[in-house]
PDB file of C-alpha atoms and ligand atoms in Angstrom:
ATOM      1  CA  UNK A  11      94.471 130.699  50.558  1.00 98.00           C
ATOM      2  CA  UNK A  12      95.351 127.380  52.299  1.00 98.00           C
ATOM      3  CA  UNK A  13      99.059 125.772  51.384  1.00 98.00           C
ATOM      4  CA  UNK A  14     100.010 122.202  52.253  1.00 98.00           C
ATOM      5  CA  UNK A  15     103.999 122.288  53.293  1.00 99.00           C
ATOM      6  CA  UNK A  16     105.428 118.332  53.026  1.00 98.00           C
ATOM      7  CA  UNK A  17     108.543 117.004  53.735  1.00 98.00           C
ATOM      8  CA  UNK A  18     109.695 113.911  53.032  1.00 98.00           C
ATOM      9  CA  UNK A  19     111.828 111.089  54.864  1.00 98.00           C
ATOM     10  CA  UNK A  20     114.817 112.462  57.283  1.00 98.00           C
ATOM     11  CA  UNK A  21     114.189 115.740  57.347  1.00 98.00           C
ATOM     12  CA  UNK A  22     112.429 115.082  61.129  1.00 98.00           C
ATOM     13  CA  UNK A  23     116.407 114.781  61.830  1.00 98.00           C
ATOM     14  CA  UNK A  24     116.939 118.126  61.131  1.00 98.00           C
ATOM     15  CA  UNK A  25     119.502 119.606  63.387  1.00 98.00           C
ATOM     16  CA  UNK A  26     121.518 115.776  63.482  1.00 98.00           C
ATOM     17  CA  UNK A  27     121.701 115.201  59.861  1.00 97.00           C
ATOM     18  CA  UNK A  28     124.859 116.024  58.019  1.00 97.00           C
ATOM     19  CA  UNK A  29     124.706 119.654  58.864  1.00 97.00           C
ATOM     20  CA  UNK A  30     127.216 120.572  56.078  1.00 97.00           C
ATOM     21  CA  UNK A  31     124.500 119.861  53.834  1.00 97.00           C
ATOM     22  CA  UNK A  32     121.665 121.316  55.633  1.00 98.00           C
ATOM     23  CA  UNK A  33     122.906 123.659  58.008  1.00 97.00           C
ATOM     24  CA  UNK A  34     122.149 122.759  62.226  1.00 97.00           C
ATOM     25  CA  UNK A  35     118.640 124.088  62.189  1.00 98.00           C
ATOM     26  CA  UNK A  36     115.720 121.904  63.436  1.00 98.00           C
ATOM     27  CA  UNK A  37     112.230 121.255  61.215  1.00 98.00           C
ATOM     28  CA  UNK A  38     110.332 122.854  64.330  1.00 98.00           C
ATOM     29  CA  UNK A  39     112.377 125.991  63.667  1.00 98.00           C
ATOM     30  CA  UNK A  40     111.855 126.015  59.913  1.00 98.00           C
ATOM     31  CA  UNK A  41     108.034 125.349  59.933  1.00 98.00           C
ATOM     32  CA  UNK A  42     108.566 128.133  62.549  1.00 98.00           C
ATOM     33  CA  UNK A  43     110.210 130.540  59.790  1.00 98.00           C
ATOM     34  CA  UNK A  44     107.562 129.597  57.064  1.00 98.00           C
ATOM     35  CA  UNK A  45     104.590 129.985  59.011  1.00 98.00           C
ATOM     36  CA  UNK A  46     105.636 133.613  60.250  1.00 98.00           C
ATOM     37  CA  UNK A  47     105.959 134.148  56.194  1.00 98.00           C
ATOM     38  CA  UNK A  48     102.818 133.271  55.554  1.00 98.00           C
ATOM     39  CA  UNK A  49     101.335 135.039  57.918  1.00 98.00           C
ATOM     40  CA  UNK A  50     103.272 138.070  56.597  1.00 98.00           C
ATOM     41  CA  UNK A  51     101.538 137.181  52.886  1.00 98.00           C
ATOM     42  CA  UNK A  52      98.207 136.017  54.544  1.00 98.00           C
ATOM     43  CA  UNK A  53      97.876 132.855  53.389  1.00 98.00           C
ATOM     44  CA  UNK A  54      96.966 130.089  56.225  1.00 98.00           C
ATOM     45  CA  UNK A  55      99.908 126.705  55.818  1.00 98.00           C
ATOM     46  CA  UNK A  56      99.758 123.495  57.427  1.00 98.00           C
ATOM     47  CA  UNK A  57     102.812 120.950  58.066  1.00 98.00           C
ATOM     48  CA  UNK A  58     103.115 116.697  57.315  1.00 98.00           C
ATOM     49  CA  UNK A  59     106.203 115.584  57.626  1.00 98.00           C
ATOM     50  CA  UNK A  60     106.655 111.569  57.035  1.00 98.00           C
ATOM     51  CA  UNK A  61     109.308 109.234  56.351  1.00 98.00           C
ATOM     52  CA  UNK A  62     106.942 107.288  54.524  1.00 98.00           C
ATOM     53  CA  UNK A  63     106.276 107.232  51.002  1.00 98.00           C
ATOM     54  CA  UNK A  64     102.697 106.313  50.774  1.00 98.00           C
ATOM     55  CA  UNK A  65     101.685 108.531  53.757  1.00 98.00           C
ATOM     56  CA  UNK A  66     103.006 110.793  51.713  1.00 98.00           C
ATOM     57  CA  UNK A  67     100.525 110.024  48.557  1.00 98.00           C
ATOM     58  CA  UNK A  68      97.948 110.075  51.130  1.00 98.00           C
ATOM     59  CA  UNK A  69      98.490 113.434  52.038  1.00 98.00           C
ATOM     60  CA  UNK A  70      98.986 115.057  49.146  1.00 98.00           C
ATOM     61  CA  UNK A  71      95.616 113.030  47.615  1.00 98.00           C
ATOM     62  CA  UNK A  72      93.470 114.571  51.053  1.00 98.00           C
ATOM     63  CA  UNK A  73      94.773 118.037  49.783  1.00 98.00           C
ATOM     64  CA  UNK A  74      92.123 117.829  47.219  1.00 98.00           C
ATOM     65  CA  UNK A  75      89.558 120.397  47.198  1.00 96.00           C
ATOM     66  CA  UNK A  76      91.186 121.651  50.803  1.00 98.00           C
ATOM     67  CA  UNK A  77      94.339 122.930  49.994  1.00 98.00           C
ATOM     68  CA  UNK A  78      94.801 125.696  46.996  1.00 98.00           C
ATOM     69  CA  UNK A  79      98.731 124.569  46.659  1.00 98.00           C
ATOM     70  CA  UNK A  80     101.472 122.552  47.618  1.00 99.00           C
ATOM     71  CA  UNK A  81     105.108 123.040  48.711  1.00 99.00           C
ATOM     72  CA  UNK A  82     107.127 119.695  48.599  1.00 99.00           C
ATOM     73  CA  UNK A  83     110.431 118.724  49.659  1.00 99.00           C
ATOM     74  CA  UNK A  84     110.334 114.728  48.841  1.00 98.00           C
ATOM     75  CA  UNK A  85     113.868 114.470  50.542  1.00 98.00           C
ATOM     76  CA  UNK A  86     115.170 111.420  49.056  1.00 98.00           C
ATOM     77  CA  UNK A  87     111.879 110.317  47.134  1.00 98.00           C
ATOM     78  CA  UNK A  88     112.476 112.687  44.907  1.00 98.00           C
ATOM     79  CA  UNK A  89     115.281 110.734  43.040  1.00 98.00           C
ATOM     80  CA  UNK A  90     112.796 107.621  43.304  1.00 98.00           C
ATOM     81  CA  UNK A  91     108.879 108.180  43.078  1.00 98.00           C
ATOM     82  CA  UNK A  92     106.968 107.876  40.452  1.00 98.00           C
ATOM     83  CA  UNK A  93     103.962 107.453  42.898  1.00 98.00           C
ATOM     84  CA  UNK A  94     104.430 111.143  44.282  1.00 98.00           C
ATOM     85  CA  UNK A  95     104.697 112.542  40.897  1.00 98.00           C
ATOM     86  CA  UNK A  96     101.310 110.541  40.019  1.00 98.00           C
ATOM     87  CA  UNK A  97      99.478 111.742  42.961  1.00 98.00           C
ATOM     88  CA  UNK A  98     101.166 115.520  42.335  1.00 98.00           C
ATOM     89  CA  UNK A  99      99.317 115.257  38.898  1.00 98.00           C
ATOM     90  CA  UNK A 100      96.217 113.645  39.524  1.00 98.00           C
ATOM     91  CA  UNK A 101      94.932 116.354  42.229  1.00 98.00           C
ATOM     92  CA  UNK A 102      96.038 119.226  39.968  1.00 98.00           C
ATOM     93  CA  UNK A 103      96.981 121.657  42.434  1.00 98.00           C
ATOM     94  CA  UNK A 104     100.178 123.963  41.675  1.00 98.00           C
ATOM     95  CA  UNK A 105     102.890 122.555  43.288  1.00 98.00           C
ATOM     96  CA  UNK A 106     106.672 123.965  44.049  1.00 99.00           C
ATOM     97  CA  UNK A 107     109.352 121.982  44.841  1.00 98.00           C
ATOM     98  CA  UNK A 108     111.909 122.362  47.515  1.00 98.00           C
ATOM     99  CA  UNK A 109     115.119 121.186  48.361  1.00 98.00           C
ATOM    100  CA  UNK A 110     117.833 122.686  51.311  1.00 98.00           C
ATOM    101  CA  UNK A 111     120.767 121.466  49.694  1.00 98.00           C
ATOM    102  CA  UNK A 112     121.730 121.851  45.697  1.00 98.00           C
ATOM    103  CA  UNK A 113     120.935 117.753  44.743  1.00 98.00           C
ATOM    104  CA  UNK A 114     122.005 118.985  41.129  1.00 96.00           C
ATOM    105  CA  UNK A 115     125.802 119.399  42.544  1.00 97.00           C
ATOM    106  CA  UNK A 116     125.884 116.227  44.593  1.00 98.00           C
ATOM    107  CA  UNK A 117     125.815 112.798  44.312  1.00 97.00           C
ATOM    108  CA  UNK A 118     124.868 111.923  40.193  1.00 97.00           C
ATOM    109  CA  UNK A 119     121.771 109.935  41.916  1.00 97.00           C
ATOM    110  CA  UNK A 120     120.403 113.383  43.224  1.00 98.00           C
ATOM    111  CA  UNK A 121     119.562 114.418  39.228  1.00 97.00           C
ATOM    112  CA  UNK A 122     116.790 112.766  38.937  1.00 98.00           C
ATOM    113  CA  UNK A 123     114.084 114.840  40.007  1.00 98.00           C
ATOM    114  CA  UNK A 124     110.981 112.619  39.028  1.00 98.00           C
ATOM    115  CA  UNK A 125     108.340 115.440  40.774  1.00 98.00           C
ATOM    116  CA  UNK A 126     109.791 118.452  39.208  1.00 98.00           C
ATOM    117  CA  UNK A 127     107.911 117.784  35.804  1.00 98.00           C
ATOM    118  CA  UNK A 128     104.590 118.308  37.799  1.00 98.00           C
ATOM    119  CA  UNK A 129     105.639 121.368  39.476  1.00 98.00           C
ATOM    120  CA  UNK A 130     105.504 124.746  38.516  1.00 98.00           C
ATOM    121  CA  UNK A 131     109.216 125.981  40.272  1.00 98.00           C
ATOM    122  CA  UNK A 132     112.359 124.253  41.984  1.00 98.00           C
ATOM    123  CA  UNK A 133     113.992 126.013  44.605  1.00 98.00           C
ATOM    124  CA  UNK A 134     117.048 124.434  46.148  1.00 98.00           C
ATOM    125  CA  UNK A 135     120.182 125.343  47.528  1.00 98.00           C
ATOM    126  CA  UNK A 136     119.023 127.920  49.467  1.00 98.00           C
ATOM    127  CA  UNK A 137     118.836 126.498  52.742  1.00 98.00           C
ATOM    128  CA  UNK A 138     116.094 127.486  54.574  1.00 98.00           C
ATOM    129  CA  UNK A 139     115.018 130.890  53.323  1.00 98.00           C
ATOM    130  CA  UNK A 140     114.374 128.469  49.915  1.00 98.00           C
ATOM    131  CA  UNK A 141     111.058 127.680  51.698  1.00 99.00           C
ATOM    132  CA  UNK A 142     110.237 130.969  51.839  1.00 98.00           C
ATOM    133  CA  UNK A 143     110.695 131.386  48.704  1.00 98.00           C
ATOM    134  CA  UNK A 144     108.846 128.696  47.322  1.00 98.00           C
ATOM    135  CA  UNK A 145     106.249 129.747  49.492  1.00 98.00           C
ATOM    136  CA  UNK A 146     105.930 132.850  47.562  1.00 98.00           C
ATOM    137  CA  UNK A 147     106.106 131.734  44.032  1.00 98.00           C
ATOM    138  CA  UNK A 148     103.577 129.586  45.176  1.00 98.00           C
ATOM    139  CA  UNK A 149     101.040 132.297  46.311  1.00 98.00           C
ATOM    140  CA  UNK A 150     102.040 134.510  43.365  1.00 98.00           C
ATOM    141  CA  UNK A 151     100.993 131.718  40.960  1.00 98.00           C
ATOM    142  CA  UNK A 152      97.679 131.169  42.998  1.00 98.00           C
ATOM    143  CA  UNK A 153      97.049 134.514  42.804  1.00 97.00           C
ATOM    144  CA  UNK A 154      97.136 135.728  39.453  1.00 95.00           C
ATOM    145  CA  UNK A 155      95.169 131.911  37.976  1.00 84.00           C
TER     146      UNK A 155
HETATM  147  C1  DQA B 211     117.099 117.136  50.022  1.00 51.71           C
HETATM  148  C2  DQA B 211     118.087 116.592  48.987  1.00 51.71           C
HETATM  149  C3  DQA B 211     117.877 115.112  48.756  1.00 51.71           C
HETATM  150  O1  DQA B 211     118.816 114.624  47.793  1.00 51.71           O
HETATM  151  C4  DQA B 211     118.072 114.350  50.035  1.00 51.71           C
HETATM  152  O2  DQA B 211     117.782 112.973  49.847  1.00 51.71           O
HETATM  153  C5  DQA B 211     117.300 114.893  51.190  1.00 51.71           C
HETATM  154  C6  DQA B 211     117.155 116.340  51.311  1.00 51.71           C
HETATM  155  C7  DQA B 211     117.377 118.612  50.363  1.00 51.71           C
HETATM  156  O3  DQA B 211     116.510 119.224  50.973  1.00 51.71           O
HETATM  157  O4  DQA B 211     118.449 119.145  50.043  1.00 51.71           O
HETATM  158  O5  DQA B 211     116.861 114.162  52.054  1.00 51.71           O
HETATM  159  O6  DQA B 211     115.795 117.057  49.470  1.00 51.71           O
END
């Protein structure tokens, strides 16, 4: 089982960026902690991370046929695309969505979640270990369809 992990714009600044939100760890050291995890479930992962929004649709389209899910933090596209919910639906592969902070209890912007109606679970507020999680539900999912 192959899983495409993608994060979205600002999260390379990991470790700078407003650490009361999302804690002074880097995005080296959490693609560190979910690759260990799936290597513990024995699933294979491979990381994008761009600040781009059609790179972004460009990934997630070349996951077709190569990748069996996807776990998604958009970062701040999630409150804005409609084009990565479009390319979310059109390749059809489960998807779980991921956010280090709790959007829901911040700004009134951050409640818009335009991806989460393609994606099978949201996991957010859990800081890091929330990857992991969503990691999981992810393989769970893939295994049993
Ligand atoms: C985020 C929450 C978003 O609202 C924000 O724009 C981000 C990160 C999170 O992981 O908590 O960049 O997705």
């Amino acid at each position: 089982m192959h899983i495409l992990v993608l994060n979205g714009p600002n999260l390379n600044m990991l470790g700078i960026r407003e650490p009361e939100h999302y804690g002074t760890g880097t995005l080296a050291e959490l693609e560190a902690m979910i690759a260990r995890e799936a290597d513990a479930l024995g699933v294979t992962v491979e990381f994008f991370q761009s600040n781009h929004e059609g790179t972004l649709v460009d990934r997630i389209q070349a996951a077709y046929g190569r990748a069996d899910g996807i776990l998604i933090n958009p970062a701040a596209y999630t409150h804005t695309s409609v084009a990565l919910l479009d390319a979310v639906k059109a390749v059809q592969l489960p998807t779980v969505e991921v956010h280090i902070s709790d959007p829901d209890s911040r700004d009134e912007f951050r409640k818009i979640s335009y991806i989460r109606q393609a994606c099978i679970a949201t996991v957010k507020g859990k800081g890091f270990p929330g990857y992991l999680e969503g990691l999981r539900i992810l393989v769970q999912h893939i295994s049993k369809a």
